[in-house]
PDB file of C-alpha atoms and ligand atoms in Angstrom:
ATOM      1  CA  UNK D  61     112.036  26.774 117.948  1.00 81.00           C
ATOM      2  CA  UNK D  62     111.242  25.179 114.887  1.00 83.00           C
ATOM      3  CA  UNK D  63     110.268  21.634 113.708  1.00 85.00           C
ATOM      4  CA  UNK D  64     111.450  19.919 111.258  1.00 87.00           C
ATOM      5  CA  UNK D  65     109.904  16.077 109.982  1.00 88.00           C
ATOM      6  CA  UNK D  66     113.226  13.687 109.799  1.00 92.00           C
ATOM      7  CA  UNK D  67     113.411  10.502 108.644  1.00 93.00           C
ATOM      8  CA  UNK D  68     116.585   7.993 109.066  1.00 94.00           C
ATOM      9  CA  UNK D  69     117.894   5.429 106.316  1.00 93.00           C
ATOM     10  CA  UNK D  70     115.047   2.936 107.681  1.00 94.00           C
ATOM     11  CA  UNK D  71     112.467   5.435 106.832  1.00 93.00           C
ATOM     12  CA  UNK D  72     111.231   5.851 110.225  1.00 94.00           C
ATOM     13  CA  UNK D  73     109.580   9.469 110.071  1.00 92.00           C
ATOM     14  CA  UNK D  74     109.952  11.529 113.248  1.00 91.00           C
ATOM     15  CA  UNK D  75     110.073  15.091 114.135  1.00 89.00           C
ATOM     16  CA  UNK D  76     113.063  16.924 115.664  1.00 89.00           C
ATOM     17  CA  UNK D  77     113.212  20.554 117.237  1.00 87.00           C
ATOM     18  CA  UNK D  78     116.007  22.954 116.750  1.00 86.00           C
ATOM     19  CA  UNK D  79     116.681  26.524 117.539  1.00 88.00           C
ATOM     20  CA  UNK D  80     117.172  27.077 114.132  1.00 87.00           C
ATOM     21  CA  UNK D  81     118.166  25.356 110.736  1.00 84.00           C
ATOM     22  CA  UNK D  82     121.882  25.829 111.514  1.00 88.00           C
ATOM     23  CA  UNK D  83     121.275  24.630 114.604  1.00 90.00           C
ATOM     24  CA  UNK D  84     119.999  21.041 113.179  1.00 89.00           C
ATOM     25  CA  UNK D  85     122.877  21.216 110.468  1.00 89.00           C
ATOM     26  CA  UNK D  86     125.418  21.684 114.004  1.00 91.00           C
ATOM     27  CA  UNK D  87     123.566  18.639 115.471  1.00 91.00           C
ATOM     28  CA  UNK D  88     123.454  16.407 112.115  1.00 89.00           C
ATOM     29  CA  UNK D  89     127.358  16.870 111.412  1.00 88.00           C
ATOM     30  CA  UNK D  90     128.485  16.083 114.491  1.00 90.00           C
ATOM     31  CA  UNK D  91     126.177  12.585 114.879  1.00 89.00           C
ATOM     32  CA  UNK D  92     123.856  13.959 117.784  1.00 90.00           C
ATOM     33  CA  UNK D  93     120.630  13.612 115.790  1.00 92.00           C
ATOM     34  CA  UNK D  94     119.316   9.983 115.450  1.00 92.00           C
ATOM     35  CA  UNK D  95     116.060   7.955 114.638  1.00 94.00           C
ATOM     36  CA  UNK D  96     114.202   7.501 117.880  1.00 93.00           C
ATOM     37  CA  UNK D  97     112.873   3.974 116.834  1.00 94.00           C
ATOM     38  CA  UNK D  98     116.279   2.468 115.787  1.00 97.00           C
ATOM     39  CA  UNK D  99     119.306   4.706 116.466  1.00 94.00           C
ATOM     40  CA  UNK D 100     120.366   5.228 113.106  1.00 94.00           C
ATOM     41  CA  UNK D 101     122.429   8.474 112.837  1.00 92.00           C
ATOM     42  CA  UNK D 102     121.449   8.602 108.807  1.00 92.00           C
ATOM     43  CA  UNK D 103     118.944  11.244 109.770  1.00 92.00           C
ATOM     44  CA  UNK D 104     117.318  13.811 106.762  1.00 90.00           C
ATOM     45  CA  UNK D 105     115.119  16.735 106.544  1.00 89.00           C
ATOM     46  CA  UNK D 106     111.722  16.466 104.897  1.00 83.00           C
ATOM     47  CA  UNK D 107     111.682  19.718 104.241  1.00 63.00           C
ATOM     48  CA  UNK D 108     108.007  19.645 102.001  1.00 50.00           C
ATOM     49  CA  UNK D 109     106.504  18.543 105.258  1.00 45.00           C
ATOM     50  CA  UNK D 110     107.194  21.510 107.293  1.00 50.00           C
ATOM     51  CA  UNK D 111     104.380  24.151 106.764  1.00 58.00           C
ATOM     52  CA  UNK D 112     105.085  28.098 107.162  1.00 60.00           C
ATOM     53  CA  UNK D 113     102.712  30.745 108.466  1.00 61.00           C
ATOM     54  CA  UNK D 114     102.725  34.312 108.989  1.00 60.00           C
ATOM     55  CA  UNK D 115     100.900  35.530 112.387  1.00 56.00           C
ATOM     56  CA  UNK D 116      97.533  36.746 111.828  1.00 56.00           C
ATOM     57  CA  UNK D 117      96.030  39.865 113.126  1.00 54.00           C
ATOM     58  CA  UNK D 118      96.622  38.349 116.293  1.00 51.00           C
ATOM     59  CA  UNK D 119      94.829  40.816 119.003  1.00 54.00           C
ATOM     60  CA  UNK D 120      98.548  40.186 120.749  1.00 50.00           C
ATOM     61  CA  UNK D 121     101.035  38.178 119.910  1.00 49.00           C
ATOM     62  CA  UNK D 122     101.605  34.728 120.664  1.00 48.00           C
ATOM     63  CA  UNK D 123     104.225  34.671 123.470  1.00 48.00           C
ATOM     64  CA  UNK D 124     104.756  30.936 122.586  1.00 50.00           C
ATOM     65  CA  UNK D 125     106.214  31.991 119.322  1.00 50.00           C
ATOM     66  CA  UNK D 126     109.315  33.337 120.967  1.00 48.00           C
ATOM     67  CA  UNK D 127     112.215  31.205 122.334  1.00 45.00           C
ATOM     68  CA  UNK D 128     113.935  32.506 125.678  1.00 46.00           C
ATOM     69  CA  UNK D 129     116.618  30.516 125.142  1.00 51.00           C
ATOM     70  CA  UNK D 130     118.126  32.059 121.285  1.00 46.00           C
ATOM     71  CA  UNK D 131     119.407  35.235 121.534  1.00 56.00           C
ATOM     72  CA  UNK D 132     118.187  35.944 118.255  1.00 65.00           C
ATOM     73  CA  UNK D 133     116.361  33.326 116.973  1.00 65.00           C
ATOM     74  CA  UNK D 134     115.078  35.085 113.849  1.00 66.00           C
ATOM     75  CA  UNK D 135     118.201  36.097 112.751  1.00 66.00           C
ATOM     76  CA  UNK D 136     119.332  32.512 112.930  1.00 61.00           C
ATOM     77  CA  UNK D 137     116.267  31.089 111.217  1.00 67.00           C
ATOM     78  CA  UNK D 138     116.759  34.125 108.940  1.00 73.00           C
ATOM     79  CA  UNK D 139     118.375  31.692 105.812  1.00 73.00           C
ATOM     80  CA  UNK D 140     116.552  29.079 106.634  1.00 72.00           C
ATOM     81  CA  UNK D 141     113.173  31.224 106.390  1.00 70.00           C
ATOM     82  CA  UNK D 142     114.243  32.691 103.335  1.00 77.00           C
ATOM     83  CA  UNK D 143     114.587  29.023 101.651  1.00 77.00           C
ATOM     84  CA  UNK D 144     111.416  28.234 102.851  1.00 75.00           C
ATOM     85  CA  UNK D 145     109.806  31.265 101.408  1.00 77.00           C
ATOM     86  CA  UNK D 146     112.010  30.847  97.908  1.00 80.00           C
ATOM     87  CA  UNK D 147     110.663  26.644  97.668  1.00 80.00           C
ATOM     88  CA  UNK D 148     106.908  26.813  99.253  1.00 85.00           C
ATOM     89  CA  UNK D 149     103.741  27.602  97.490  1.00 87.00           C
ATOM     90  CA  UNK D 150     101.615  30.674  98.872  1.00 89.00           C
ATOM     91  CA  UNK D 151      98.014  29.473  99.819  1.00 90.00           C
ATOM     92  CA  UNK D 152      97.007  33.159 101.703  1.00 89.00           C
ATOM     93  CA  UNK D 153      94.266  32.226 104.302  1.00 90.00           C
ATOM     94  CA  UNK D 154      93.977  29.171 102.753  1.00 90.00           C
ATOM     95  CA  UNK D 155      96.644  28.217 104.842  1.00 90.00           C
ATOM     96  CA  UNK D 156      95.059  26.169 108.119  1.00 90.00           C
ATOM     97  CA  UNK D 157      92.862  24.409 105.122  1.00 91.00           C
ATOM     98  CA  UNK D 158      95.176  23.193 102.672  1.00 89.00           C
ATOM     99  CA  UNK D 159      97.925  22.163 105.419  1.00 90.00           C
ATOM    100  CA  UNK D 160      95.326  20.208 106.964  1.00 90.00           C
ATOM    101  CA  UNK D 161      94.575  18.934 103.111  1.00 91.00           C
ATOM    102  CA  UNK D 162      98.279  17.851 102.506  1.00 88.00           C
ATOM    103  CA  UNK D 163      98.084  16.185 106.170  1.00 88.00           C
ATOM    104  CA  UNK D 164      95.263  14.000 105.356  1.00 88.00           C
ATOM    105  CA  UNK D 165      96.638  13.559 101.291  1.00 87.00           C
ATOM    106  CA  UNK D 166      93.698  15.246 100.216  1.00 88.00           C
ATOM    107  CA  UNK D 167      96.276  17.380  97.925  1.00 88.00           C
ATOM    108  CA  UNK D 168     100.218  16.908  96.789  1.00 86.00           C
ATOM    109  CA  UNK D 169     102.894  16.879  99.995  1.00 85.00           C
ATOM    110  CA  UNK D 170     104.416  19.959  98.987  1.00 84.00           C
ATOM    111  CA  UNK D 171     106.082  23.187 101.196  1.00 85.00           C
ATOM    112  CA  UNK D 172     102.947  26.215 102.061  1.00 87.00           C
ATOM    113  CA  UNK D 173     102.754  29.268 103.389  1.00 87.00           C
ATOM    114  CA  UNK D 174     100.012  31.354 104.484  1.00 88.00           C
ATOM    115  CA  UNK D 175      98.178  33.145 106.966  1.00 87.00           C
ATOM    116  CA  UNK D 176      97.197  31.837 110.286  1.00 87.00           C
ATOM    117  CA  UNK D 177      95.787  32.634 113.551  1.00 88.00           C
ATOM    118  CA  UNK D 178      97.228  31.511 116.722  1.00 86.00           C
ATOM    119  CA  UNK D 179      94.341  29.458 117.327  1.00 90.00           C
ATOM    120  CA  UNK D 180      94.232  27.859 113.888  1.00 89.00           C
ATOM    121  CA  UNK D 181      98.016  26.911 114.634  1.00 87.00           C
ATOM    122  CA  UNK D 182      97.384  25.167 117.585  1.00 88.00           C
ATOM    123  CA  UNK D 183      94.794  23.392 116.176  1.00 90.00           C
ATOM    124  CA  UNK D 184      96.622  22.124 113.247  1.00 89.00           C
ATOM    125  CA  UNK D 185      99.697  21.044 115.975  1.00 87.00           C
ATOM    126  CA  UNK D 186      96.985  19.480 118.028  1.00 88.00           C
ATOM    127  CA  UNK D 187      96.184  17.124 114.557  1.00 87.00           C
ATOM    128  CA  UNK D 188      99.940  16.191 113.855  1.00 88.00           C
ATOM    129  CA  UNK D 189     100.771  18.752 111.367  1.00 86.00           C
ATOM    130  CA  UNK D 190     103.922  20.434 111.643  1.00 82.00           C
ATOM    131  CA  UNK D 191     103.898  24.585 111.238  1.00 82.00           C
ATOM    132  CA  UNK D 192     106.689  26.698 111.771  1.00 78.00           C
ATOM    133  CA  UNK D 193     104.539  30.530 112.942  1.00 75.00           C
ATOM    134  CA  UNK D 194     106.639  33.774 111.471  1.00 71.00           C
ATOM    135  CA  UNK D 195     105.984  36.837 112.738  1.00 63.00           C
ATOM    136  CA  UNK D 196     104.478  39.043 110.069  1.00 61.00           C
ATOM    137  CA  UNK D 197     106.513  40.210 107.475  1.00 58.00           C
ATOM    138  CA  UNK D 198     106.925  43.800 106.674  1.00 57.00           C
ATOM    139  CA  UNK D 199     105.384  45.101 103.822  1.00 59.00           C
ATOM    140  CA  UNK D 200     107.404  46.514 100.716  1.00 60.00           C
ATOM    141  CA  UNK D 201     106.311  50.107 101.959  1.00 60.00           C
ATOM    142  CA  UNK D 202     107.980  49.927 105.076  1.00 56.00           C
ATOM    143  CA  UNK D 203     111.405  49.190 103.575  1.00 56.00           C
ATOM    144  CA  UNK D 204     111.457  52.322 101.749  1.00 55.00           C
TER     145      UNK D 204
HETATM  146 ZN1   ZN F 335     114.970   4.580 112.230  1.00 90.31          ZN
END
């Protein structure tokens, strides 16, 4: 699953869940995503708001990280990831702290990414702040 922060032509901010980014551009196209406060179908991503982190050295990984329900639900996020990755500023294990900084507009709203543990995640979920948890990426020497 991933989160994204909407808000509809009234500026009503809200936050929708998806299987994946195609899966909100399905839902958006055909008129099933609207504004929980007034209806309004003229529903767009915030995509700056959305925060990315890569698992920590997690002693296991999260099980709530995976979706049951997508058959593949990192190949699906797989473009949508990417984008991320190509338009969001790497903060390292800075992460849980800045996010929490661009929450409170202690620093610019902008896109992150970072390192977080599963606990630091929940916390920042607990506060309101929206972060989408990747499982680590593989480093350059294991594509060789
Ligand atoms: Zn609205």
């Amino acid at each position: 699953m991933i989160i994204f922060d909407l808000t509809c032509s009234a500026d009503h901010r809200f936050e929708g869940w998806f299987r994946s980014a195609e899966d909100f551009g399905e839902q958006e196209a055909s008129g099933m995503v609207n504004c929980p406060f007034c209806g309004s179908h003229e529903v767009r991503r915030l995509p700056s708001a959305v925060h990315l982190a890569s698992a920590a050295a997690d002693p296991q990984p999260a099980s709530d990280v995976q979706s049951p329900m997508a058959a593949d639900p990192l190949a699906l996020a797989k473009a949508f990831v990417e984008d991320m990755i190509r338009h969001s500023e790497d903060v390292g294990t800075a992460f849980a702290e800045e996010a929490r900084r661009i929450h409170y507009h202690e620093s610019p709203e902008r896109a992150i990414r970072g390192v977080a543990s599963a606990d630091e995640c929940s916390a920042l979920q607990e506060e309101g702040i929206s972060v989408l948890r990747l499982p680590r990426p593989k480093k350059p020497e294991d594509l060789n």
